[in-house]
mmCIF file of C-alpha atoms in Angstrom:
data_model
loop_
_atom_site.group_PDB
_atom_site.id
_atom_site.type_symbol
_atom_site.label_atom_id
_atom_site.label_comp_id
_atom_site.label_asym_id
_atom_site.label_seq_id
_atom_site.Cartn_x
_atom_site.Cartn_y
_atom_site.Cartn_z
ATOM 1 C CA UNK A 1 -1.043 -11.048 22.020
ATOM 2 C CA UNK A 2 -1.618 -10.290 17.900
ATOM 3 C CA UNK A 3 1.030 -9.738 15.652
ATOM 4 C CA UNK A 4 1.381 -7.899 12.341
ATOM 5 C CA UNK A 5 4.621 -7.093 10.240
ATOM 6 C CA UNK A 6 5.803 -3.772 9.335
ATOM 7 C CA UNK A 7 7.014 -3.923 5.795
ATOM 8 C CA UNK A 8 7.606 -0.394 4.275
ATOM 9 C CA UNK A 9 9.438 2.702 4.841
ATOM 10 C CA UNK A 10 9.318 6.511 5.008
ATOM 11 C CA UNK A 11 12.080 8.305 3.283
ATOM 12 C CA UNK A 12 13.068 12.020 3.627
ATOM 13 C CA UNK A 13 14.877 13.244 0.503
ATOM 14 C CA UNK A 14 17.662 15.760 0.846
ATOM 15 C CA UNK A 15 15.508 18.580 -0.870
ATOM 16 C CA UNK A 16 12.882 18.410 1.755
ATOM 17 C CA UNK A 17 10.168 16.478 0.394
ATOM 18 C CA UNK A 18 8.855 13.515 2.728
ATOM 19 C CA UNK A 19 8.361 10.021 1.148
ATOM 20 C CA UNK A 20 5.750 8.214 3.008
ATOM 21 C CA UNK A 21 5.161 4.547 2.299
ATOM 22 C CA UNK A 22 2.137 2.663 3.795
ATOM 23 C CA UNK A 23 0.999 3.036 7.288
ATOM 24 C CA UNK A 24 2.723 5.580 9.756
ATOM 25 C CA UNK A 25 3.529 4.068 12.947
ATOM 26 C CA UNK A 26 5.904 6.920 14.188
ATOM 27 C CA UNK A 27 6.841 10.397 12.818
ATOM 28 C CA UNK A 28 9.661 8.814 10.605
ATOM 29 C CA UNK A 29 8.708 5.363 9.630
ATOM 30 C CA UNK A 30 5.638 4.219 7.646
ATOM 31 C CA UNK A 31 4.716 0.603 7.230
ATOM 32 C CA UNK A 32 2.028 -1.750 5.839
ATOM 33 C CA UNK A 33 -0.166 -3.035 8.653
ATOM 34 C CA UNK A 34 -0.979 -6.628 8.995
ATOM 35 C CA UNK A 35 -3.312 -8.020 11.653
ATOM 36 C CA UNK A 36 -2.219 -11.529 11.302
ATOM 37 C CA UNK A 37 1.015 -13.281 11.195
ATOM 38 C CA UNK A 38 2.327 -12.717 7.658
ATOM 39 C CA UNK A 39 4.534 -15.809 6.740
ATOM 40 C CA UNK A 40 6.208 -15.514 3.532
ATOM 41 C CA UNK A 41 3.889 -16.667 0.698
ATOM 42 C CA UNK A 42 3.628 -16.388 -2.912
ATOM 43 C CA UNK A 43 0.483 -17.242 -4.797
ATOM 44 C CA UNK A 44 -0.427 -16.891 -8.388
ATOM 45 C CA UNK A 45 -3.880 -16.817 -9.824
ATOM 46 C CA UNK A 46 -5.387 -17.747 -6.566
ATOM 47 C CA UNK A 47 -7.502 -15.796 -4.056
ATOM 48 C CA UNK A 48 -5.338 -13.431 -1.985
ATOM 49 C CA UNK A 49 -6.945 -14.419 1.220
ATOM 50 C CA UNK A 50 -4.578 -16.415 3.388
ATOM 51 C CA UNK A 51 -5.497 -19.143 6.182
ATOM 52 C CA UNK A 52 -5.951 -17.811 9.541
ATOM 53 C CA UNK A 53 -3.708 -19.403 12.110
ATOM 54 C CA UNK A 54 -5.497 -21.194 15.049
ATOM 55 C CA UNK A 55 -4.598 -18.705 17.613
ATOM 56 C CA UNK A 56 -6.509 -15.795 16.095
ATOM 57 C CA UNK A 57 -9.572 -18.017 15.006
ATOM 58 C CA UNK A 58 -11.696 -16.851 18.052
ATOM 59 C CA UNK A 59 -11.228 -13.127 17.365
ATOM 60 C CA UNK A 60 -11.870 -13.948 13.585
ATOM 61 C CA UNK A 61 -15.002 -15.364 14.354
ATOM 62 C CA UNK A 62 -15.915 -12.499 16.649
ATOM 63 C CA UNK A 63 -15.241 -9.896 14.470
ATOM 64 C CA UNK A 64 -15.292 -11.315 10.742
ATOM 65 C CA UNK A 65 -13.874 -9.432 7.957
ATOM 66 C CA UNK A 66 -15.694 -10.617 4.684
ATOM 67 C CA UNK A 67 -15.392 -7.474 2.417
ATOM 68 C CA UNK A 68 -17.540 -4.536 2.281
ATOM 69 C CA UNK A 69 -21.236 -5.126 1.536
ATOM 70 C CA UNK A 70 -24.138 -2.712 0.400
ATOM 71 C CA UNK A 71 -26.938 -4.774 -0.560
ATOM 72 C CA UNK A 72 -27.594 -6.649 -3.912
ATOM 73 C CA UNK A 73 -27.405 -3.793 -6.422
ATOM 74 C CA UNK A 74 -25.208 -4.768 -9.273
ATOM 75 C CA UNK A 75 -24.501 -1.080 -9.983
ATOM 76 C CA UNK A 76 -20.875 -0.273 -8.989
ATOM 77 C CA UNK A 77 -20.614 1.864 -6.018
ATOM 78 C CA UNK A 78 -18.772 5.110 -6.890
ATOM 79 C CA UNK A 79 -16.627 6.558 -4.103
ATOM 80 C CA UNK A 80 -14.989 9.985 -4.880
ATOM 81 C CA UNK A 81 -11.518 10.494 -3.696
ATOM 82 C CA UNK A 82 -8.840 13.374 -3.475
ATOM 83 C CA UNK A 83 -5.329 13.646 -4.180
ATOM 84 C CA UNK A 84 -2.931 15.986 -2.310
ATOM 85 C CA UNK A 85 0.523 16.765 -3.421
ATOM 86 C CA UNK A 86 1.792 13.348 -2.426
ATOM 87 C CA UNK A 87 -0.483 11.890 -5.280
ATOM 88 C CA UNK A 88 -2.039 9.422 -2.631
ATOM 89 C CA UNK A 89 -5.772 8.592 -2.505
ATOM 90 C CA UNK A 90 -8.066 9.723 0.234
ATOM 91 C CA UNK A 91 -11.589 9.095 0.781
ATOM 92 C CA UNK A 92 -14.162 9.999 3.392
ATOM 93 C CA UNK A 93 -15.923 7.474 5.685
ATOM 94 C CA UNK A 94 -16.651 6.509 9.507
ATOM 95 C CA UNK A 95 -15.688 4.308 12.159
ATOM 96 C CA UNK A 96 -18.462 3.095 14.280
ATOM 97 C CA UNK A 97 -20.671 5.744 12.888
ATOM 98 C CA UNK A 98 -18.321 8.397 13.828
ATOM 99 C CA UNK A 99 -18.247 11.858 12.144
ATOM 100 C CA UNK A 100 -16.694 12.118 8.674
ATOM 101 C CA UNK A 101 -12.896 10.748 8.841
ATOM 102 C CA UNK A 102 -10.339 10.910 6.100
ATOM 103 C CA UNK A 103 -9.069 7.506 5.023
ATOM 104 C CA UNK A 104 -5.762 6.918 3.349
ATOM 105 C CA UNK A 105 -6.444 4.235 0.762
ATOM 106 C CA UNK A 106 -3.468 1.884 0.982
ATOM 107 C CA UNK A 107 -3.090 -1.293 -1.353
ATOM 108 C CA UNK A 108 0.139 -2.266 0.381
ATOM 109 C CA UNK A 109 -1.787 -2.983 3.484
ATOM 110 C CA UNK A 110 -4.383 -5.526 4.216
ATOM 111 C CA UNK A 111 -5.756 -4.204 7.567
ATOM 112 C CA UNK A 112 -6.950 -1.089 9.055
ATOM 113 C CA UNK A 113 -5.019 1.251 11.262
ATOM 114 C CA UNK A 114 -6.609 4.424 13.201
ATOM 115 C CA UNK A 115 -5.327 7.639 14.645
ATOM 116 C CA UNK A 116 -5.201 7.782 18.448
ATOM 117 C CA UNK A 117 -6.768 11.019 18.392
ATOM 118 C CA UNK A 118 -9.970 9.809 17.001
ATOM 119 C CA UNK A 119 -10.475 6.515 19.460
ATOM 120 C CA UNK A 120 -12.809 8.800 21.960
ATOM 121 C CA UNK A 121 -15.084 10.252 19.186
ATOM 122 C CA UNK A 122 -15.251 6.884 16.986
ATOM 123 C CA UNK A 123 -15.895 4.702 20.105
ATOM 124 C CA UNK A 124 -13.199 2.616 19.440
ATOM 125 C CA UNK A 125 -12.687 -0.191 22.261
ATOM 126 C CA UNK A 126 -8.999 -0.883 22.989
ATOM 127 C CA UNK A 127 -9.028 -4.498 24.030
ATOM 128 C CA UNK A 128 -5.839 -6.290 22.641
ATOM 129 C CA UNK A 129 -2.113 -5.524 22.069
ATOM 130 C CA UNK A 130 -0.344 -6.269 18.743
ATOM 131 C CA UNK A 131 3.274 -6.478 18.110
ATOM 132 C CA UNK A 132 4.950 -4.634 15.141
ATOM 133 C CA UNK A 133 7.972 -6.089 13.761
ATOM 134 C CA UNK A 134 10.053 -3.397 12.031
ATOM 135 C CA UNK A 135 13.178 -3.492 9.925
ATOM 136 C CA UNK A 136 15.222 -2.540 12.994
ATOM 137 C CA UNK A 137 13.102 -3.388 16.134
ATOM 138 C CA UNK A 138 9.945 -4.600 17.550
ATOM 139 C CA UNK A 139 7.251 -2.370 19.337
ATOM 140 C CA UNK A 140 4.031 -3.329 20.987
ATOM 141 C CA UNK A 141 0.884 -1.500 20.032
ATOM 142 C CA UNK A 142 -2.736 -1.239 21.147
ATOM 143 C CA UNK A 143 -5.345 -3.025 19.062
ATOM 144 C CA UNK A 144 -9.213 -2.978 18.924
ATOM 145 C CA UNK A 145 -10.576 -6.028 17.708
ATOM 146 C CA UNK A 146 -14.157 -5.215 15.964
ATOM 147 C CA UNK A 147 -15.171 -2.024 14.338
ATOM 148 C CA UNK A 148 -17.924 -1.114 11.799
ATOM 149 C CA UNK A 149 -15.961 0.729 8.940
ATOM 150 C CA UNK A 150 -18.147 2.567 6.196
ATOM 151 C CA UNK A 151 -16.874 4.082 3.128
ATOM 152 C CA UNK A 152 -19.090 5.503 0.437
ATOM 153 C CA UNK A 153 -22.154 3.306 1.842
ATOM 154 C CA UNK A 154 -19.989 0.126 1.932
ATOM 155 C CA UNK A 155 -19.838 -1.384 5.600
ATOM 156 C CA UNK A 156 -17.586 -4.062 7.016
ATOM 157 C CA UNK A 157 -16.494 -4.827 10.364
ATOM 158 C CA UNK A 158 -12.502 -4.815 11.027
ATOM 159 C CA UNK A 159 -9.959 -5.081 13.640
ATOM 160 C CA UNK A 160 -7.648 -2.074 13.894
ATOM 161 C CA UNK A 161 -4.174 -1.137 15.184
ATOM 162 C CA UNK A 162 -4.271 2.135 17.072
ATOM 163 C CA UNK A 163 -1.261 4.504 16.123
ATOM 164 C CA UNK A 164 -0.067 7.658 17.592
ATOM 165 C CA UNK A 165 -0.207 9.706 14.287
ATOM 166 C CA UNK A 166 1.344 13.152 14.183
ATOM 167 C CA UNK A 167 0.908 15.581 11.600
ATOM 168 C CA UNK A 168 -0.545 13.380 9.108
ATOM 169 C CA UNK A 169 -3.008 14.397 6.680
ATOM 170 C CA UNK A 170 -5.461 11.403 7.580
ATOM 171 C CA UNK A 171 -7.309 9.948 10.488
ATOM 172 C CA UNK A 172 -7.035 6.135 9.472
ATOM 173 C CA UNK A 173 -5.296 3.932 6.877
ATOM 174 C CA UNK A 174 -7.602 1.291 4.803
ATOM 175 C CA UNK A 175 -6.057 -1.808 3.629
ATOM 176 C CA UNK A 176 -7.405 -3.823 0.899
ATOM 177 C CA UNK A 177 -9.427 -6.256 3.108
ATOM 178 C CA UNK A 178 -11.950 -3.795 3.344
ATOM 179 C CA UNK A 179 -12.718 -4.501 -0.475
ATOM 180 C CA UNK A 180 -12.246 -8.165 -0.034
ATOM 181 C CA UNK A 181 -14.455 -10.189 -2.485
ATOM 182 C CA UNK A 182 -14.985 -7.192 -4.666
ATOM 183 C CA UNK A 183 -13.294 -5.667 -7.811
ATOM 184 C CA UNK A 184 -11.866 -2.181 -7.171
ATOM 185 C CA UNK A 185 -11.349 0.118 -10.210
ATOM 186 C CA UNK A 186 -9.219 3.006 -9.426
ATOM 187 C CA UNK A 187 -9.936 5.782 -11.913
ATOM 188 C CA UNK A 188 -7.535 8.452 -11.745
ATOM 189 C CA UNK A 189 -9.058 10.562 -14.474
ATOM 190 C CA UNK A 190 -12.189 11.087 -12.878
ATOM 191 C CA UNK A 191 -10.977 10.626 -9.350
ATOM 192 C CA UNK A 192 -13.261 7.828 -8.312
ATOM 193 C CA UNK A 193 -13.077 4.409 -6.858
ATOM 194 C CA UNK A 194 -15.552 2.065 -8.533
ATOM 195 C CA UNK A 195 -16.399 -0.947 -6.510
ATOM 196 C CA UNK A 196 -17.754 -3.775 -8.616
ATOM 197 C CA UNK A 197 -19.319 -7.039 -7.490
ATOM 198 C CA UNK A 198 -17.664 -8.810 -10.579
ATOM 199 C CA UNK A 199 -14.998 -8.038 -13.023
ATOM 200 C CA UNK A 200 -16.301 -5.255 -15.570
ATOM 201 C CA UNK A 201 -15.342 -4.831 -19.409
ATOM 202 C CA UNK A 202 -11.509 -5.146 -19.602
ATOM 203 C CA UNK A 203 -11.361 -3.763 -23.007
ATOM 204 C CA UNK A 204 -8.241 -1.336 -23.119
ATOM 205 C CA UNK A 205 -6.747 -2.736 -20.105
ATOM 206 C CA UNK A 206 -3.579 -4.895 -19.881
ATOM 207 C CA UNK A 207 -3.444 -7.902 -17.581
ATOM 208 C CA UNK A 208 -0.136 -7.610 -15.600
ATOM 209 C CA UNK A 209 1.913 -10.323 -13.966
ATOM 210 C CA UNK A 210 1.114 -10.435 -10.308
ATOM 211 C CA UNK A 211 2.179 -12.626 -7.228
ATOM 212 C CA UNK A 212 0.558 -12.103 -3.854
ATOM 213 C CA UNK A 213 3.478 -11.915 -1.379
ATOM 214 C CA UNK A 214 3.044 -11.690 2.269
ATOM 215 C CA UNK A 215 -0.831 -11.075 1.655
ATOM 216 C CA UNK A 216 -0.129 -8.023 -0.643
ATOM 217 C CA UNK A 217 -0.160 -7.760 -4.459
ATOM 218 C CA UNK A 218 3.341 -7.304 -6.248
ATOM 219 C CA UNK A 219 3.541 -6.813 -10.076
ATOM 220 C CA UNK A 220 6.444 -7.515 -12.168
ATOM 221 C CA UNK A 221 8.260 -4.239 -13.279
ATOM 222 C CA UNK A 222 10.758 -4.218 -16.183
ATOM 223 C CA UNK A 223 13.780 -1.932 -15.564
ATOM 224 C CA UNK A 224 16.377 -1.251 -18.029
ATOM 225 C CA UNK A 225 19.506 0.809 -19.052
ATOM 226 C CA UNK A 226 20.968 -0.302 -22.479
ATOM 227 C CA UNK A 227 21.466 -4.153 -22.578
ATOM 228 C CA UNK A 228 20.980 -4.484 -18.664
ATOM 229 C CA UNK A 229 17.546 -5.520 -17.803
ATOM 230 C CA UNK A 230 16.086 -6.472 -14.538
ATOM 231 C CA UNK A 231 12.474 -7.473 -13.617
ATOM 232 C CA UNK A 232 11.879 -7.025 -9.912
ATOM 233 C CA UNK A 233 8.206 -7.795 -8.385
ATOM 234 C CA UNK A 234 7.190 -4.557 -6.708
ATOM 235 C CA UNK A 235 4.520 -4.341 -3.983
ATOM 236 C CA UNK A 236 1.672 -2.238 -5.480
ATOM 237 C CA UNK A 237 1.376 0.426 -2.986
ATOM 238 C CA UNK A 238 -1.059 3.311 -3.300
ATOM 239 C CA UNK A 239 -0.165 4.069 0.403
ATOM 240 C CA UNK A 240 3.388 5.191 -0.831
ATOM 241 C CA UNK A 241 4.113 8.468 -2.251
ATOM 242 C CA UNK A 242 7.345 7.430 -3.654
ATOM 243 C CA UNK A 243 7.857 5.837 -7.051
ATOM 244 C CA UNK A 244 10.130 2.843 -7.742
ATOM 245 C CA UNK A 245 11.628 1.892 -4.241
ATOM 246 C CA UNK A 246 14.083 -0.997 -4.468
ATOM 247 C CA UNK A 247 15.479 -2.943 -1.452
ATOM 248 C CA UNK A 248 18.681 -3.204 -0.237
ATOM 249 C CA UNK A 249 18.796 -6.814 -0.831
ATOM 250 C CA UNK A 250 17.679 -6.594 -4.478
ATOM 251 C CA UNK A 251 19.578 -3.494 -5.459
ATOM 252 C CA UNK A 252 22.884 -4.972 -3.950
ATOM 253 C CA UNK A 253 22.299 -8.524 -5.375
ATOM 254 C CA UNK A 254 22.103 -6.940 -9.049
ATOM 255 C CA UNK A 255 24.887 -4.268 -8.495
ATOM 256 C CA UNK A 256 22.341 -1.563 -9.475
ATOM 257 C CA UNK A 257 24.589 1.182 -8.337
ATOM 258 C CA UNK A 258 26.955 0.301 -10.861
ATOM 259 C CA UNK A 259 24.043 0.200 -13.634
ATOM 260 C CA UNK A 260 21.916 3.145 -12.885
ATOM 261 C CA UNK A 261 24.443 5.968 -12.583
ATOM 262 C CA UNK A 262 22.261 8.987 -13.201
ATOM 263 C CA UNK A 263 21.929 10.321 -9.702
ATOM 264 C CA UNK A 264 19.187 12.703 -8.972
ATOM 265 C CA UNK A 265 19.216 13.157 -5.347
ATOM 266 C CA UNK A 266 19.688 11.322 -1.836
ATOM 267 C CA UNK A 267 17.239 10.162 0.761
ATOM 268 C CA UNK A 268 17.337 8.833 4.336
ATOM 269 C CA UNK A 269 14.816 6.917 6.465
ATOM 270 C CA UNK A 270 14.677 6.322 10.106
ATOM 271 C CA UNK A 271 13.407 2.752 11.309
ATOM 272 C CA UNK A 272 11.222 2.206 14.187
ATOM 273 C CA UNK A 273 14.268 1.524 16.410
ATOM 274 C CA UNK A 274 15.862 4.782 15.363
ATOM 275 C CA UNK A 275 18.537 3.452 12.966
ATOM 276 C CA UNK A 276 19.099 5.952 10.061
ATOM 277 C CA UNK A 277 19.383 4.400 6.585
ATOM 278 C CA UNK A 278 20.464 6.356 3.638
ATOM 279 C CA UNK A 279 19.274 5.778 -0.072
ATOM 280 C CA UNK A 280 20.111 7.031 -3.435
ATOM 281 C CA UNK A 281 17.588 8.261 -5.912
ATOM 282 C CA UNK A 282 18.618 7.646 -9.700
ATOM 283 C CA UNK A 283 17.097 8.123 -13.237
ATOM 284 C CA UNK A 284 15.931 4.970 -14.834
ATOM 285 C CA UNK A 285 16.410 5.224 -18.703
ATOM 286 C CA UNK A 286 13.737 2.490 -19.376
ATOM 287 C CA UNK A 287 10.845 1.062 -17.243
ATOM 288 C CA UNK A 288 7.590 -0.657 -17.966
ATOM 289 C CA UNK A 289 5.009 -2.902 -16.842
ATOM 290 C CA UNK A 290 3.925 -5.524 -19.106
ATOM 291 C CA UNK A 291 4.865 -3.445 -22.112
ATOM 292 C CA UNK A 292 3.282 -0.152 -20.649
ATOM 293 C CA UNK A 293 5.808 2.458 -20.504
ATOM 294 C CA UNK A 294 6.412 4.383 -17.089
ATOM 295 C CA UNK A 295 7.059 7.902 -17.913
ATOM 296 C CA UNK A 296 9.989 9.765 -16.111
ATOM 297 C CA UNK A 297 10.890 6.746 -14.345
ATOM 298 C CA UNK A 298 13.301 7.148 -11.440
ATOM 299 C CA UNK A 299 14.214 4.812 -8.500
ATOM 300 C CA UNK A 300 15.521 4.753 -5.149
ATOM 301 C CA UNK A 301 17.770 2.057 -3.389
ATOM 302 C CA UNK A 302 19.271 1.924 0.058
ATOM 303 C CA UNK A 303 22.833 2.383 0.703
ATOM 304 C CA UNK A 304 22.630 0.828 3.978
ATOM 305 C CA UNK A 305 20.775 -2.622 4.719
ATOM 306 C CA UNK A 306 16.933 -2.081 5.259
ATOM 307 C CA UNK A 307 16.272 -5.863 6.281
ATOM 308 C CA UNK A 308 13.560 -5.950 3.537
ATOM 309 C CA UNK A 309 12.961 -9.355 2.274
ATOM 310 C CA UNK A 310 11.202 -8.320 -0.858
ATOM 311 C CA UNK A 311 12.450 -6.803 -4.212
ATOM 312 C CA UNK A 312 10.768 -3.164 -3.429
ATOM 313 C CA UNK A 313 7.835 -1.054 -3.774
ATOM 314 C CA UNK A 314 5.848 0.562 -6.548
ATOM 315 C CA UNK A 315 4.240 3.758 -5.170
ATOM 316 C CA UNK A 316 1.634 6.538 -6.137
ATOM 317 C CA UNK A 317 4.396 8.458 -8.234
ATOM 318 C CA UNK A 318 4.177 5.836 -10.851
ATOM 319 C CA UNK A 319 0.629 4.119 -10.136
ATOM 320 C CA UNK A 320 -1.251 7.299 -10.881
ATOM 321 C CA UNK A 321 -0.072 7.086 -14.497
ATOM 322 C CA UNK A 322 -2.442 4.217 -14.732
ATOM 323 C CA UNK A 323 -6.107 3.483 -14.197
ATOM 324 C CA UNK A 324 -6.510 0.164 -12.360
ATOM 325 C CA UNK A 325 -8.697 -2.779 -11.848
ATOM 326 C CA UNK A 326 -7.785 -4.703 -8.662
ATOM 327 C CA UNK A 327 -9.750 -8.203 -8.423
ATOM 328 C CA UNK A 328 -10.029 -9.051 -4.861
ATOM 329 C CA UNK A 329 -11.622 -12.257 -5.818
ATOM 330 C CA UNK A 330 -8.971 -13.697 -8.009
ATOM 331 C CA UNK A 331 -5.851 -11.471 -7.106
ATOM 332 C CA UNK A 332 -5.489 -10.409 -10.732
ATOM 333 C CA UNK A 333 -4.426 -6.661 -11.698
ATOM 334 C CA UNK A 334 -5.382 -4.688 -14.923
ATOM 335 C CA UNK A 335 -3.662 -1.405 -15.845
ATOM 336 C CA UNK A 336 -4.658 1.120 -18.469
ATOM 337 C CA UNK A 337 -2.847 4.316 -19.336
ATOM 338 C CA UNK A 338 -4.409 7.571 -18.207
ATOM 339 C CA UNK A 339 -4.006 11.514 -18.476
ATOM 340 C CA UNK A 340 -1.088 11.381 -16.115
ATOM 341 C CA UNK A 341 1.277 9.198 -18.205
ATOM 342 C CA UNK A 342 4.753 10.894 -18.489
ATOM 343 C CA UNK A 343 3.835 13.592 -16.090
ATOM 344 C CA UNK A 344 6.650 14.180 -13.567
ATOM 345 C CA UNK A 345 5.615 12.816 -10.104
ATOM 346 C CA UNK A 346 7.211 16.238 -8.580
ATOM 347 C CA UNK A 347 4.686 18.216 -10.852
ATOM 348 C CA UNK A 348 1.077 18.137 -11.101
#
């Protein structure tokens, strides 16, 4: 049996907007998908790709995931994307040469998850099981070990978790391993993903502090209120339509309830075992990434223990303010301000 760990959450603010983070595993909880055991691991300035445990070696050889390929052309591959009101990134592609499918691009996940509804038409073969460890329970799910995934003319072979999606605006969720060995440019101004074979000109970009934690990128974010300054490492998660979501462990350890007191709302989310966890949404007077200011910054932190081990998550509400270069060779991340800087995430 394979294992992956669910690491994110879905929030439902009191005013009725659903915040979804990562991959949807049931109608209430969403989490990043990880198709191999994710031991707590931090790397700095190294390749983001972890070692593969021996128990998964046979499957890894049978369906190797070495990143998307499209011949030897040095010109970057341009993939148009669209954004819904949730500000997340959606692209068109196929699984096993299927009809056109809608993918959610999720940098907070490393693997692939597909909706059970597309299994027949995408010729997906369910030949294994995988264990999902959530913050409040463990569930077992179907798994398909080898699938041909195509996005914008790029192809790679990937295993996939099969998920019973309901009322979600996508057919599949695409983690960063599809782009392994490439450099992904996310251009919100032109609404394009540009996939490069090597790092392009970084003039105008700022290289940010990054750590790869549990096989996903986390960047250092500075939050402040007067003399009180905090620097959490937040998972860079385009699969989240939240903004700054801090974990219960981090917010409790630093007493953030007493520091950020300008409350703007409340939230709640339900874990995979059905436990309801409450959260508070607050305004953050000062927020930045390596000197790049975050406009209209707001943060959320749980009142109840969410069992998270990391500091939190940086979602699309913030990330869309910056064009990005994600180097999937070195693990480095570069940011540049764009036209959405300072735009209220609840607005345009």
